[in-house]
Coordinates of N, CA and C in Angstrom, one line a residue:
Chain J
X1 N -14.5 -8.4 32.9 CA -13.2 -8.8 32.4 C -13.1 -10.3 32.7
X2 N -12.6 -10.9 31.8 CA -12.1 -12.3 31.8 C -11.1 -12.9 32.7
X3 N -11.1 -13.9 33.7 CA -10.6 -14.1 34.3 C -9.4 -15.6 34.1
X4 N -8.2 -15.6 33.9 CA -7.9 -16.6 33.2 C -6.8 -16.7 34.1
X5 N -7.0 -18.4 35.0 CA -6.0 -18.3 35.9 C -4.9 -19.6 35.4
X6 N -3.7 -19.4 36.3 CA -2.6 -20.3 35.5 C -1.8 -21.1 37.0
X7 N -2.1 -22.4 37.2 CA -1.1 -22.9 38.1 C -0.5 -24.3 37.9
X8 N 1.0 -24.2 38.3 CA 1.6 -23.3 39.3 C 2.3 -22.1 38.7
X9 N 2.2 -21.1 39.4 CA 2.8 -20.0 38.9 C 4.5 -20.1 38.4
X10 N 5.0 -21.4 39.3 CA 6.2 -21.6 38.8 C 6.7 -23.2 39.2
X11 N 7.7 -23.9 38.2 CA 7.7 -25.4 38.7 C 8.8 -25.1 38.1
X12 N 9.9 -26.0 39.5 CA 11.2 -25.9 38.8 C 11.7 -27.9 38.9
X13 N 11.6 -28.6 37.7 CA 12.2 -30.1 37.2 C 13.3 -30.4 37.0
X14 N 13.4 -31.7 37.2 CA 14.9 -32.1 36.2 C 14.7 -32.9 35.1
X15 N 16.0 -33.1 34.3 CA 15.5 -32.9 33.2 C 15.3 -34.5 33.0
X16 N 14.2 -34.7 31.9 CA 13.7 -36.3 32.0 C 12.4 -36.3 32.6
X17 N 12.1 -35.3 34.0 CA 10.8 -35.4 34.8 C 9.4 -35.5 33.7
X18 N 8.8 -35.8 34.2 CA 7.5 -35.0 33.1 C 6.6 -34.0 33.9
X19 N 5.9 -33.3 33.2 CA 5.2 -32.0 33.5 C 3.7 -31.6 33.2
X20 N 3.2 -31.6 34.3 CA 1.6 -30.4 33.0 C 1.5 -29.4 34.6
X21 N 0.7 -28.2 33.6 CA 0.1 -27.0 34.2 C -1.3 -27.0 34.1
X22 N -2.1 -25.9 34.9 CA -3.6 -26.1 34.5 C -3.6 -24.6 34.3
X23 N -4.5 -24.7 33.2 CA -5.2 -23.1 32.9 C -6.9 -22.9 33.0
X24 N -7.3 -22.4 34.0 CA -8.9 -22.2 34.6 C -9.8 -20.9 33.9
X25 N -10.5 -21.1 33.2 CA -11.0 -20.5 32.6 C -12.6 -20.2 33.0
X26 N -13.3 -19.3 32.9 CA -14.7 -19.6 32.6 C -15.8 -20.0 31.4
X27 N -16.6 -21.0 31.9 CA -16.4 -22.1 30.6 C -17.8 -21.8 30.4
X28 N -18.5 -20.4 30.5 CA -19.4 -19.8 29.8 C -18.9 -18.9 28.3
X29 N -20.0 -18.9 27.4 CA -19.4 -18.4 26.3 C -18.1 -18.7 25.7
X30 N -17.6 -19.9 25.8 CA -16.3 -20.3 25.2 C -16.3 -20.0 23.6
X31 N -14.6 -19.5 23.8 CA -14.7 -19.7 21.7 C -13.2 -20.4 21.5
X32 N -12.2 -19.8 22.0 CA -10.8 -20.1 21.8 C -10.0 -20.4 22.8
X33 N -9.0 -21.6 23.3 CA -8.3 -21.5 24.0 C -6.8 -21.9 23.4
X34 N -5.8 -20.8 23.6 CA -4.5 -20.7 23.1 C -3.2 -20.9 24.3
X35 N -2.3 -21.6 23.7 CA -1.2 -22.0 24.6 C 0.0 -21.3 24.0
X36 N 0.5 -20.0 24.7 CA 1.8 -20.3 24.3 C 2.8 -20.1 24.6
X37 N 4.3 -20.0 24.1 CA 5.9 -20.4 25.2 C 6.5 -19.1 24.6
X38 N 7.1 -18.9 26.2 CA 7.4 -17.7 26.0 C 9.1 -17.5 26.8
X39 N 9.7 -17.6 25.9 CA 11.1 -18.2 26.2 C 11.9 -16.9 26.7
X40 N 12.9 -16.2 27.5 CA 13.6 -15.2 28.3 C 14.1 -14.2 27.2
X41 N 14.0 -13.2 27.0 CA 14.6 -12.6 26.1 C 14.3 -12.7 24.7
X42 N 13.1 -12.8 24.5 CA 12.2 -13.5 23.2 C 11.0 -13.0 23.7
X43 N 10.2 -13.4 22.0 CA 8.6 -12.7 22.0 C 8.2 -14.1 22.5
X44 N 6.8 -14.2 22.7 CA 6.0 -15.3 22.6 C 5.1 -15.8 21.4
X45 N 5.5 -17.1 21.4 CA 4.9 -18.1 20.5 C 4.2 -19.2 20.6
X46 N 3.2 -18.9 19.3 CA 2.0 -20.0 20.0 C 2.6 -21.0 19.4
X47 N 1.4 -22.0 20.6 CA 1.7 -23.6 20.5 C 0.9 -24.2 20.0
X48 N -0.4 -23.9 20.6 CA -1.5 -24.9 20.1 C -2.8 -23.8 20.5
X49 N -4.0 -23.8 19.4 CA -5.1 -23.4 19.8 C -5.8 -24.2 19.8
X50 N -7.2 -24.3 20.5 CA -7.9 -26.1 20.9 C -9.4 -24.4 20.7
X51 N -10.2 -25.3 20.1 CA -11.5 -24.6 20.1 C -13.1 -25.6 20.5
X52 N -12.6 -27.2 20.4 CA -13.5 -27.8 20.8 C -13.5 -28.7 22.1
X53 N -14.5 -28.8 22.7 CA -14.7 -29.8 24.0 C -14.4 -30.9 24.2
X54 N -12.7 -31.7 24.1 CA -12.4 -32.7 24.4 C -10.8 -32.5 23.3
X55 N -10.7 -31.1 23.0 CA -9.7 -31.3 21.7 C -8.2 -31.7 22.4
X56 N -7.3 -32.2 21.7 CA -6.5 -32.6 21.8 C -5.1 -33.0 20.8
X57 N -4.2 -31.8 21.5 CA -2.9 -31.4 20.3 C -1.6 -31.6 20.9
X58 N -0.8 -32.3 19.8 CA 0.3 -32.5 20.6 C 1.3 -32.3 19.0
X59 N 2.7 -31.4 19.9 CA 4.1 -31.2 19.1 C 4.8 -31.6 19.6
X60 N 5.5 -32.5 19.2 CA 6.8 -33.2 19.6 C 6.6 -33.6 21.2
X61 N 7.0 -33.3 22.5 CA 6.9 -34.1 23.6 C 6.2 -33.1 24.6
X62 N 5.4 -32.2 23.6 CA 4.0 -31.3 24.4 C 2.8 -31.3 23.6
X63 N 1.8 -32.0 25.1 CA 0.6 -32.0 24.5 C -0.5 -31.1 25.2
X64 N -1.6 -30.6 25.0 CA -2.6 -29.8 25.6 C -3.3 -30.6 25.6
X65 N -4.6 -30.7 26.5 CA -5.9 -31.1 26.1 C -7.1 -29.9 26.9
X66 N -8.0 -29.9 26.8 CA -9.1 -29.1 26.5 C -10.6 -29.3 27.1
X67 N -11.0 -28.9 28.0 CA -12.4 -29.5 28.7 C -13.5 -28.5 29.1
X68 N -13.8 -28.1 27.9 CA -15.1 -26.4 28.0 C -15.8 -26.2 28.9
X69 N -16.5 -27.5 29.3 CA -17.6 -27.8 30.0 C -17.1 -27.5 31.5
X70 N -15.9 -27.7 32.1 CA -15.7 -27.5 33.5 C -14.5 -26.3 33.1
X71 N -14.4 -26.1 32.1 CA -13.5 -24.5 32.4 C -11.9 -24.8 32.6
X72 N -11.2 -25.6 31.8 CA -9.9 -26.0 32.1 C -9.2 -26.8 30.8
X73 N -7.6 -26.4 30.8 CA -7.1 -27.1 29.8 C -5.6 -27.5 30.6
X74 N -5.0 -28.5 30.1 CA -4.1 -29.0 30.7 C -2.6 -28.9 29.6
X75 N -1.6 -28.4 29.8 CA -0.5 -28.3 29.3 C 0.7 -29.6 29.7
X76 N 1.1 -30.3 28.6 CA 2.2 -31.5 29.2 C 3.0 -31.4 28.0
X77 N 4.2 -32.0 29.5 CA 5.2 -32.0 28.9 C 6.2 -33.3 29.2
X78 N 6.8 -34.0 28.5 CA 6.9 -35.2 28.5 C 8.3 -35.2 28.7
X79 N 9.1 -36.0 29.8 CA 11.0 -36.1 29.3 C 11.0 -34.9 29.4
X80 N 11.3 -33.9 30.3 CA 11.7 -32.0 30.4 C 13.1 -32.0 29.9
X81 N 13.3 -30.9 28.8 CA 14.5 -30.9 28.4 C 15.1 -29.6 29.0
X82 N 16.1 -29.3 29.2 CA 16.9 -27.7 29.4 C 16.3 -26.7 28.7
X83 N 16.0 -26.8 27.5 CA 15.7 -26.1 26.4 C 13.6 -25.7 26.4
X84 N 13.5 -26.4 27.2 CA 12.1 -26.3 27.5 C 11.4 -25.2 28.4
X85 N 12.7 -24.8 29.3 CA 12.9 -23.8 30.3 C 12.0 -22.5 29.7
X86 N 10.8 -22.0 30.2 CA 10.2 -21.1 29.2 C 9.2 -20.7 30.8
X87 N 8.5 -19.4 29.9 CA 7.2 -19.3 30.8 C 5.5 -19.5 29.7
X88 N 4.8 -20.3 30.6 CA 3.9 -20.7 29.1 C 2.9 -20.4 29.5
X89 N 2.1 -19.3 28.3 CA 1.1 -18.6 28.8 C 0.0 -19.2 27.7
X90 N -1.5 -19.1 28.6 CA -2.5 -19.6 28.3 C -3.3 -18.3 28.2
X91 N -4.1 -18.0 27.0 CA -4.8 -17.3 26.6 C -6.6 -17.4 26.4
X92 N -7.2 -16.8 26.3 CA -8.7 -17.3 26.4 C -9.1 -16.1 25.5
X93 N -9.6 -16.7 24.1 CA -10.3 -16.4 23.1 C -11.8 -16.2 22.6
X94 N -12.1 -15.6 21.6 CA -11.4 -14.4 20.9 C -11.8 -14.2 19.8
X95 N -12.7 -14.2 19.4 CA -12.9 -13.4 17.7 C -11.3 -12.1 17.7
X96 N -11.9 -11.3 18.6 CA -11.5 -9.7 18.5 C -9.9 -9.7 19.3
X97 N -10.0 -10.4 20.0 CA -8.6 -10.8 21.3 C -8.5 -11.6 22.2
X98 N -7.3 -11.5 22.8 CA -7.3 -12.7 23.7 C -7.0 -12.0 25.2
X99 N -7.5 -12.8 26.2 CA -7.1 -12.6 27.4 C -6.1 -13.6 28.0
X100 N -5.0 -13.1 28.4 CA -3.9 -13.9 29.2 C -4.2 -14.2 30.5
X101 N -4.0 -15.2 31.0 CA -3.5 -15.7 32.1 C -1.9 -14.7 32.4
X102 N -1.2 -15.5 33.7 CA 0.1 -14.7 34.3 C 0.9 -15.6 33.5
X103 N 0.5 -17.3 33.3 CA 1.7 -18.1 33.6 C 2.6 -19.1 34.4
X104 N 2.6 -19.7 33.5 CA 3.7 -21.0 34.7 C 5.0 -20.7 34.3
X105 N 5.9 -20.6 34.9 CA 7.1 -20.5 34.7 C 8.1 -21.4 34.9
X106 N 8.2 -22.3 33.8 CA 9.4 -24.2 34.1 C 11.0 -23.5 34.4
X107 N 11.1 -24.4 34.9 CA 12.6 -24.5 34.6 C 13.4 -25.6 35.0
X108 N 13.8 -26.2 33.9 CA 14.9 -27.5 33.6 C 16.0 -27.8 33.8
X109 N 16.3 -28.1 35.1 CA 17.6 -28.5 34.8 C 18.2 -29.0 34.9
X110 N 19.9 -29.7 34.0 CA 20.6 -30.4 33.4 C 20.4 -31.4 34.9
Chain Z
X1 N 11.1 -13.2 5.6 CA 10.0 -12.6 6.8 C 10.2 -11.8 7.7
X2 N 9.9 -10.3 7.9 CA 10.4 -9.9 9.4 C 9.0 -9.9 10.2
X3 N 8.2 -10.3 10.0 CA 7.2 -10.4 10.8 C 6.1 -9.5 11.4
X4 N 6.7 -9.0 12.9 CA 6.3 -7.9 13.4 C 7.2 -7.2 13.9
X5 N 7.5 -5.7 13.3 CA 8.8 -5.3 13.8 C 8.1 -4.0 14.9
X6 N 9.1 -3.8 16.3 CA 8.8 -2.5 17.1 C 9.8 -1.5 17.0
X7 N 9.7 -1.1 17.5 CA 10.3 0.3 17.1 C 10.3 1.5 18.5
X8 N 11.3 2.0 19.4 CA 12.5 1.3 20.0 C 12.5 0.3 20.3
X9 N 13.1 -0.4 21.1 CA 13.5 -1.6 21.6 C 13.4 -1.1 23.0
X10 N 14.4 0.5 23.1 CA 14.6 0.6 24.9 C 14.3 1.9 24.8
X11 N 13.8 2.6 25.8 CA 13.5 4.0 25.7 C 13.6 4.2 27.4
X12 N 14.2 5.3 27.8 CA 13.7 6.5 28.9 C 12.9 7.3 28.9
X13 N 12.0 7.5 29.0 CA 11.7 9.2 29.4 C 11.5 9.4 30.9
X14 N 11.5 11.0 30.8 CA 10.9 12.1 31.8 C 9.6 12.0 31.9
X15 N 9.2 11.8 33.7 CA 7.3 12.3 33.9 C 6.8 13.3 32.9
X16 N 6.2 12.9 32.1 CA 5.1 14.2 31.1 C 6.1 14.4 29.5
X17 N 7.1 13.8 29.7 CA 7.3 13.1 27.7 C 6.5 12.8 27.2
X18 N 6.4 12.9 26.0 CA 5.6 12.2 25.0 C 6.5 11.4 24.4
X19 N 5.9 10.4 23.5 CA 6.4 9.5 22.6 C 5.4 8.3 22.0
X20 N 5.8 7.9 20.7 CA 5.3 7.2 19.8 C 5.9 5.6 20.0
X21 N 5.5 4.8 20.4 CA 5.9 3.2 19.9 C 5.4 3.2 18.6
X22 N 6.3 2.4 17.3 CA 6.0 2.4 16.2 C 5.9 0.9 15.9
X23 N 5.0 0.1 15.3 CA 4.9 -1.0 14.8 C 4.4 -1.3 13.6
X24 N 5.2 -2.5 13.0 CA 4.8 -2.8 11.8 C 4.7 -4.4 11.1
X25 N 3.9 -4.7 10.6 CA 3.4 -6.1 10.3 C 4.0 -6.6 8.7
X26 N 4.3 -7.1 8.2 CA 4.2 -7.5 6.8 C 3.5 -8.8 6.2
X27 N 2.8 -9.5 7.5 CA 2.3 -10.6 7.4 C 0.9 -10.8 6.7
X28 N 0.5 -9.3 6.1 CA -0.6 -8.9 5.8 C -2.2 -9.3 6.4
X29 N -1.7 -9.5 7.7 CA -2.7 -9.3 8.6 C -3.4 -8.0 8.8
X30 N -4.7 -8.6 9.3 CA -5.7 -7.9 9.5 C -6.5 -6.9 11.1
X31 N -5.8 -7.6 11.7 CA -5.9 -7.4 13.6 C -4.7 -7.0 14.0
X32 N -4.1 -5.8 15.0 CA -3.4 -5.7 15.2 C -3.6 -5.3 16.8
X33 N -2.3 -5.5 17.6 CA -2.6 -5.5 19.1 C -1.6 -5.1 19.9
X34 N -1.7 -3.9 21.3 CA -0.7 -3.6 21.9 C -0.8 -4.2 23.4
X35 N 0.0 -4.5 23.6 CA -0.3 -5.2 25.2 C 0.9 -4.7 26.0
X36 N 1.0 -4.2 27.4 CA 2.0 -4.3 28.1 C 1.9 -5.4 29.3
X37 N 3.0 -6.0 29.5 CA 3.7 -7.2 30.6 C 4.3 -6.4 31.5
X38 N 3.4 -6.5 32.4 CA 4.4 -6.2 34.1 C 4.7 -7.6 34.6
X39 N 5.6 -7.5 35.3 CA 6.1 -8.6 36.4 C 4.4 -8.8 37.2
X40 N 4.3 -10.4 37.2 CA 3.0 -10.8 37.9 C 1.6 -10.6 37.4
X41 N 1.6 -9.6 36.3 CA 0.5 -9.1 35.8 C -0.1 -10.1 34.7
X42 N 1.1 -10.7 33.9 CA 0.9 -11.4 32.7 C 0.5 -10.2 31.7
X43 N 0.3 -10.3 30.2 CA 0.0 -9.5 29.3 C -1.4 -9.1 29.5
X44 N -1.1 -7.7 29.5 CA -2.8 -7.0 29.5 C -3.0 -6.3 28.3
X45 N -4.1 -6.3 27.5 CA -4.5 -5.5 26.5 C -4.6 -4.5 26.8
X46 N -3.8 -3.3 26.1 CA -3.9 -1.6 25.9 C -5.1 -1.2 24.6
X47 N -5.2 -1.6 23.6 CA -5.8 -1.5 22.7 C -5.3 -2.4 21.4
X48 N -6.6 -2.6 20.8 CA -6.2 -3.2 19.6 C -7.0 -3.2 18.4
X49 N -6.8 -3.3 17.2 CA -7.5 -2.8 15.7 C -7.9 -4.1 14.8
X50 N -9.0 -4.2 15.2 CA -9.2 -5.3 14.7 C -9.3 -5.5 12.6
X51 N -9.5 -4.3 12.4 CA -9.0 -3.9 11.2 C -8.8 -2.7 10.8
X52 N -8.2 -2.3 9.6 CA -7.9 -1.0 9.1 C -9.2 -0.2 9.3
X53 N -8.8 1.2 10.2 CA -9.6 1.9 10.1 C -10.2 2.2 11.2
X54 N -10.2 0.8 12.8 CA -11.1 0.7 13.7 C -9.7 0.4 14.5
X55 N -10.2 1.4 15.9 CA -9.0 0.8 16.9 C -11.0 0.5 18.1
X56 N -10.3 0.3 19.2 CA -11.1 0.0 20.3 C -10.1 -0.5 21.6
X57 N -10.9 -0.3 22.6 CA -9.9 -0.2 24.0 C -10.1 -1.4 24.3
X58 N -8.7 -2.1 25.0 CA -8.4 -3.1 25.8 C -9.1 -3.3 27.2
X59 N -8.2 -3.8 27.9 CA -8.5 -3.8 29.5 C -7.8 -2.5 30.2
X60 N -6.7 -2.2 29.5 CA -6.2 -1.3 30.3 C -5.4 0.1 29.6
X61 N -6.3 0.9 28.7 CA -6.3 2.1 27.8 C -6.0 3.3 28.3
X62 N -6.4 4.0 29.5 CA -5.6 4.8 30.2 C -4.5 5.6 30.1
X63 N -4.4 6.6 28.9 CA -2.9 6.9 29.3 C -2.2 7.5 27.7
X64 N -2.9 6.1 26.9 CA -2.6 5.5 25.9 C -3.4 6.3 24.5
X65 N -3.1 6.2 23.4 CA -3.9 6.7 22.4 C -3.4 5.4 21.4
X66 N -3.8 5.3 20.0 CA -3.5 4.5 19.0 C -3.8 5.2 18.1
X67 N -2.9 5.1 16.7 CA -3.2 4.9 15.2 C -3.4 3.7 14.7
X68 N -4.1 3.2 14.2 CA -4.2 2.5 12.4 C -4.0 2.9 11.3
X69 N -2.5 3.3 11.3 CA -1.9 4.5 10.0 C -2.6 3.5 8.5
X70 N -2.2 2.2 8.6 CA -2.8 1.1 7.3 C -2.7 -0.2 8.1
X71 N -2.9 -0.5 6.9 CA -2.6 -2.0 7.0 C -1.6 -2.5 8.3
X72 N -0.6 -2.2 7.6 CA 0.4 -2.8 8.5 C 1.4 -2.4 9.5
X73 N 0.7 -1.3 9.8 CA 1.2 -0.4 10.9 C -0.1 0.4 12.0
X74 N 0.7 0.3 13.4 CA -0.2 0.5 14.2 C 0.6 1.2 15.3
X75 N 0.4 2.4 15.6 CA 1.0 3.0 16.8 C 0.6 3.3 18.2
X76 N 1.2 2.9 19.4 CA 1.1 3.8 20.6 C 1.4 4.7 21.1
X77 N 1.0 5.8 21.1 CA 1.8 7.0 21.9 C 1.1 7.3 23.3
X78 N 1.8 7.7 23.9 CA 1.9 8.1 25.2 C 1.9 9.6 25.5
X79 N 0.7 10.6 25.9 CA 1.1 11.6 25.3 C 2.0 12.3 26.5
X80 N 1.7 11.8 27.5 CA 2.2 12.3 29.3 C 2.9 11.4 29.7
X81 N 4.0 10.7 29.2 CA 4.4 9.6 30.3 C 4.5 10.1 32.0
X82 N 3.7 8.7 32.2 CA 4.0 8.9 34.0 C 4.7 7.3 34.9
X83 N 5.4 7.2 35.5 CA 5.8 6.1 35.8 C 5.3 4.7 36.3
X84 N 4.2 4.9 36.2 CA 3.2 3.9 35.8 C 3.3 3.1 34.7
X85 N 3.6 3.5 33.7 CA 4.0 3.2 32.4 C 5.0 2.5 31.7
X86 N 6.1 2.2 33.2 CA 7.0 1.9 32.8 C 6.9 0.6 32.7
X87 N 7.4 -0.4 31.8 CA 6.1 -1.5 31.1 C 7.7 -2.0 30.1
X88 N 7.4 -3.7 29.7 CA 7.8 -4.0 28.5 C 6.2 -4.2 27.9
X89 N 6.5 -3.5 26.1 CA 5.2 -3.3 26.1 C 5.1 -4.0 24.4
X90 N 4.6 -5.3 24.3 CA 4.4 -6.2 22.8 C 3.6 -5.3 22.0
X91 N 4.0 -5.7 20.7 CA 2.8 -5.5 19.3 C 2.5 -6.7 19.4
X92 N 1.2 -7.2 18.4 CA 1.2 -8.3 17.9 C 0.1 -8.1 16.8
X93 N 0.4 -8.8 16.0 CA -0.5 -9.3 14.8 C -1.5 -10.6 14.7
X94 N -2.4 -10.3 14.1 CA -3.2 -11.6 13.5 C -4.3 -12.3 12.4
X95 N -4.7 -12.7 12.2 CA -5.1 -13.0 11.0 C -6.0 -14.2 11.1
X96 N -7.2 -14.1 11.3 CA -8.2 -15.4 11.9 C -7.6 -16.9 11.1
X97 N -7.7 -17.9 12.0 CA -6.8 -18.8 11.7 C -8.1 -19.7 10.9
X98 N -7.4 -21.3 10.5 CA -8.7 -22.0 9.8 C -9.7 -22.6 10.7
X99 N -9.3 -22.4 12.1 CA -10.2 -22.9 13.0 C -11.2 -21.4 13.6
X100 N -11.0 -20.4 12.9 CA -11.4 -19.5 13.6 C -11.2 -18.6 14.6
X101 N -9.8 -18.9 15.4 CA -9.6 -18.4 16.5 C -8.3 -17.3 15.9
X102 N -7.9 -16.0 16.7 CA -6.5 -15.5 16.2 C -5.6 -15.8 16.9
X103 N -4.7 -16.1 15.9 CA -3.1 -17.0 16.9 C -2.4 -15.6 16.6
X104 N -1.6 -15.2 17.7 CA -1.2 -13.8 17.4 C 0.3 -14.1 16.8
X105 N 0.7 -13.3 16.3 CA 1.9 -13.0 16.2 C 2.8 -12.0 16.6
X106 N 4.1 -12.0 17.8 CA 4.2 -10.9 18.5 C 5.9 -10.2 18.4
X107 N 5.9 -8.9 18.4 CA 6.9 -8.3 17.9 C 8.1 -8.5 19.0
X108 N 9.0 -7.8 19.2 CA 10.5 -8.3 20.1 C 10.3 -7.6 21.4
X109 N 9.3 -7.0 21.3 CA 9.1 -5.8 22.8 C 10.0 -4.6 23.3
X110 N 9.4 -3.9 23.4 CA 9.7 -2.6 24.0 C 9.9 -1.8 25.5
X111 N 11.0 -2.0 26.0 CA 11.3 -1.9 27.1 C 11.0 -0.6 27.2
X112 N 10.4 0.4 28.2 CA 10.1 1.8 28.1 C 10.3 2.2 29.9
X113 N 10.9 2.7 30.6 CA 11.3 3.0 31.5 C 10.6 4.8 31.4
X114 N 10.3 5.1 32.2 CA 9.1 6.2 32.8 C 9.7 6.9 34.6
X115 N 11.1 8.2 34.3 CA 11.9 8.5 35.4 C 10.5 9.4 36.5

């Protein structure tokens, strides 16, 4: 079984701070790594998938980057808004499926 | 679009009920997936169908059976609930993306409570 760890399990900012999480992977047999936000009372939705060694994706004032070779991708977030308040899960791919991580869990506030 | 729809939303049962979770895609995807979310666990795979016709076991299948009725529907049933089970428990869909990887798509979740 795939071992896909997520820290910090929880960071609580104000809003403006900036932010990243780390997701630890094993960086044997790599194929997909997926980020996504998963807001209280809601499904989760993805953010960004990164499939190559050094990839690097950014929406609006969150970016991921991606490093195969040592097993790790980095989640940021730029100016933390209220609305950013989410738990954001990293997944590790996948032809067939993905395996989740637990999670960081932000929270922003005013 | 309704995406990925589940089917209850909230349920109770009694130790040794049975019951169906019902889900449905219209995104004409091809992969379909059940996972349950415990507190601290993060999402674990129960099973999932990577196409019409083929299910295969997750991480944690136990308990659990599946259909691939078609395309766009995929069920869990439970044929004994036991309180173990008591779970919010996602569908999700997918559809190999252009990078190759599946970005899922996930339904509203299923609260299922197991007395």
């Amino acid at each position: 079984i795939l071992n896909v760890e997520q820290s910090p399990q929880s960071l609580h900012v104000q809003e403006g701070d900036s932010t990243n999480f780390t997701c630890s992977f094993p960086s044997s047999n790599f194929y997909a790594l997926h980020w996504y936000r998963w807001e209280t009372a809601k499904s989760p939705e993805a953010l960004f998938v990164m499939t190559l060694n050094g990839d690097e994706k950014k929406k609006g004032r969150i970016s991921a980057t991606l490093n195969t070779k040592e097993g790790y991708s980095y989640l940021y977030i730029k100016g933390s808004q209220p609305e950013d308040s989410a738990t954001y899960l990293c997944a590790l791919g996948g032809f067939q499926k993905l395996v989740f991580g637990t999670g960081t869990r932000l929270l922003v506030s005013p | 679009n309704a995406g990925v729809t589940q089917t209850p939303k909230f349920q109770v049962l009694k130790t040794g009920q049975s019951m169906t979770l019902q889900c449905a895609q219209d995104m004409n995807h091809n992969s379909m997936y059940w996972y349950r979310q415990d507190p601290g666990m993060g999402l674990r795979l129960i099973y999932y169908s990577a196409s019409e016709g083929t299910t295969d076991k997750g991480e944690v299948p136990n308990g659990y059976n599946v259909s691939r009725l078609n395309k766009r529907e995929f069920s869990l049933r439970l044929e004994s609930a036991a309180p173990s089970q008591t779970s919010v428990y996602f569908c999700a869909s997918s559809e190999r993306s252009s990078l190759g990887a599946n970005v899922l798509t996930f339904g509203a979740g299923s609260r299922l409570t197991v007395l």
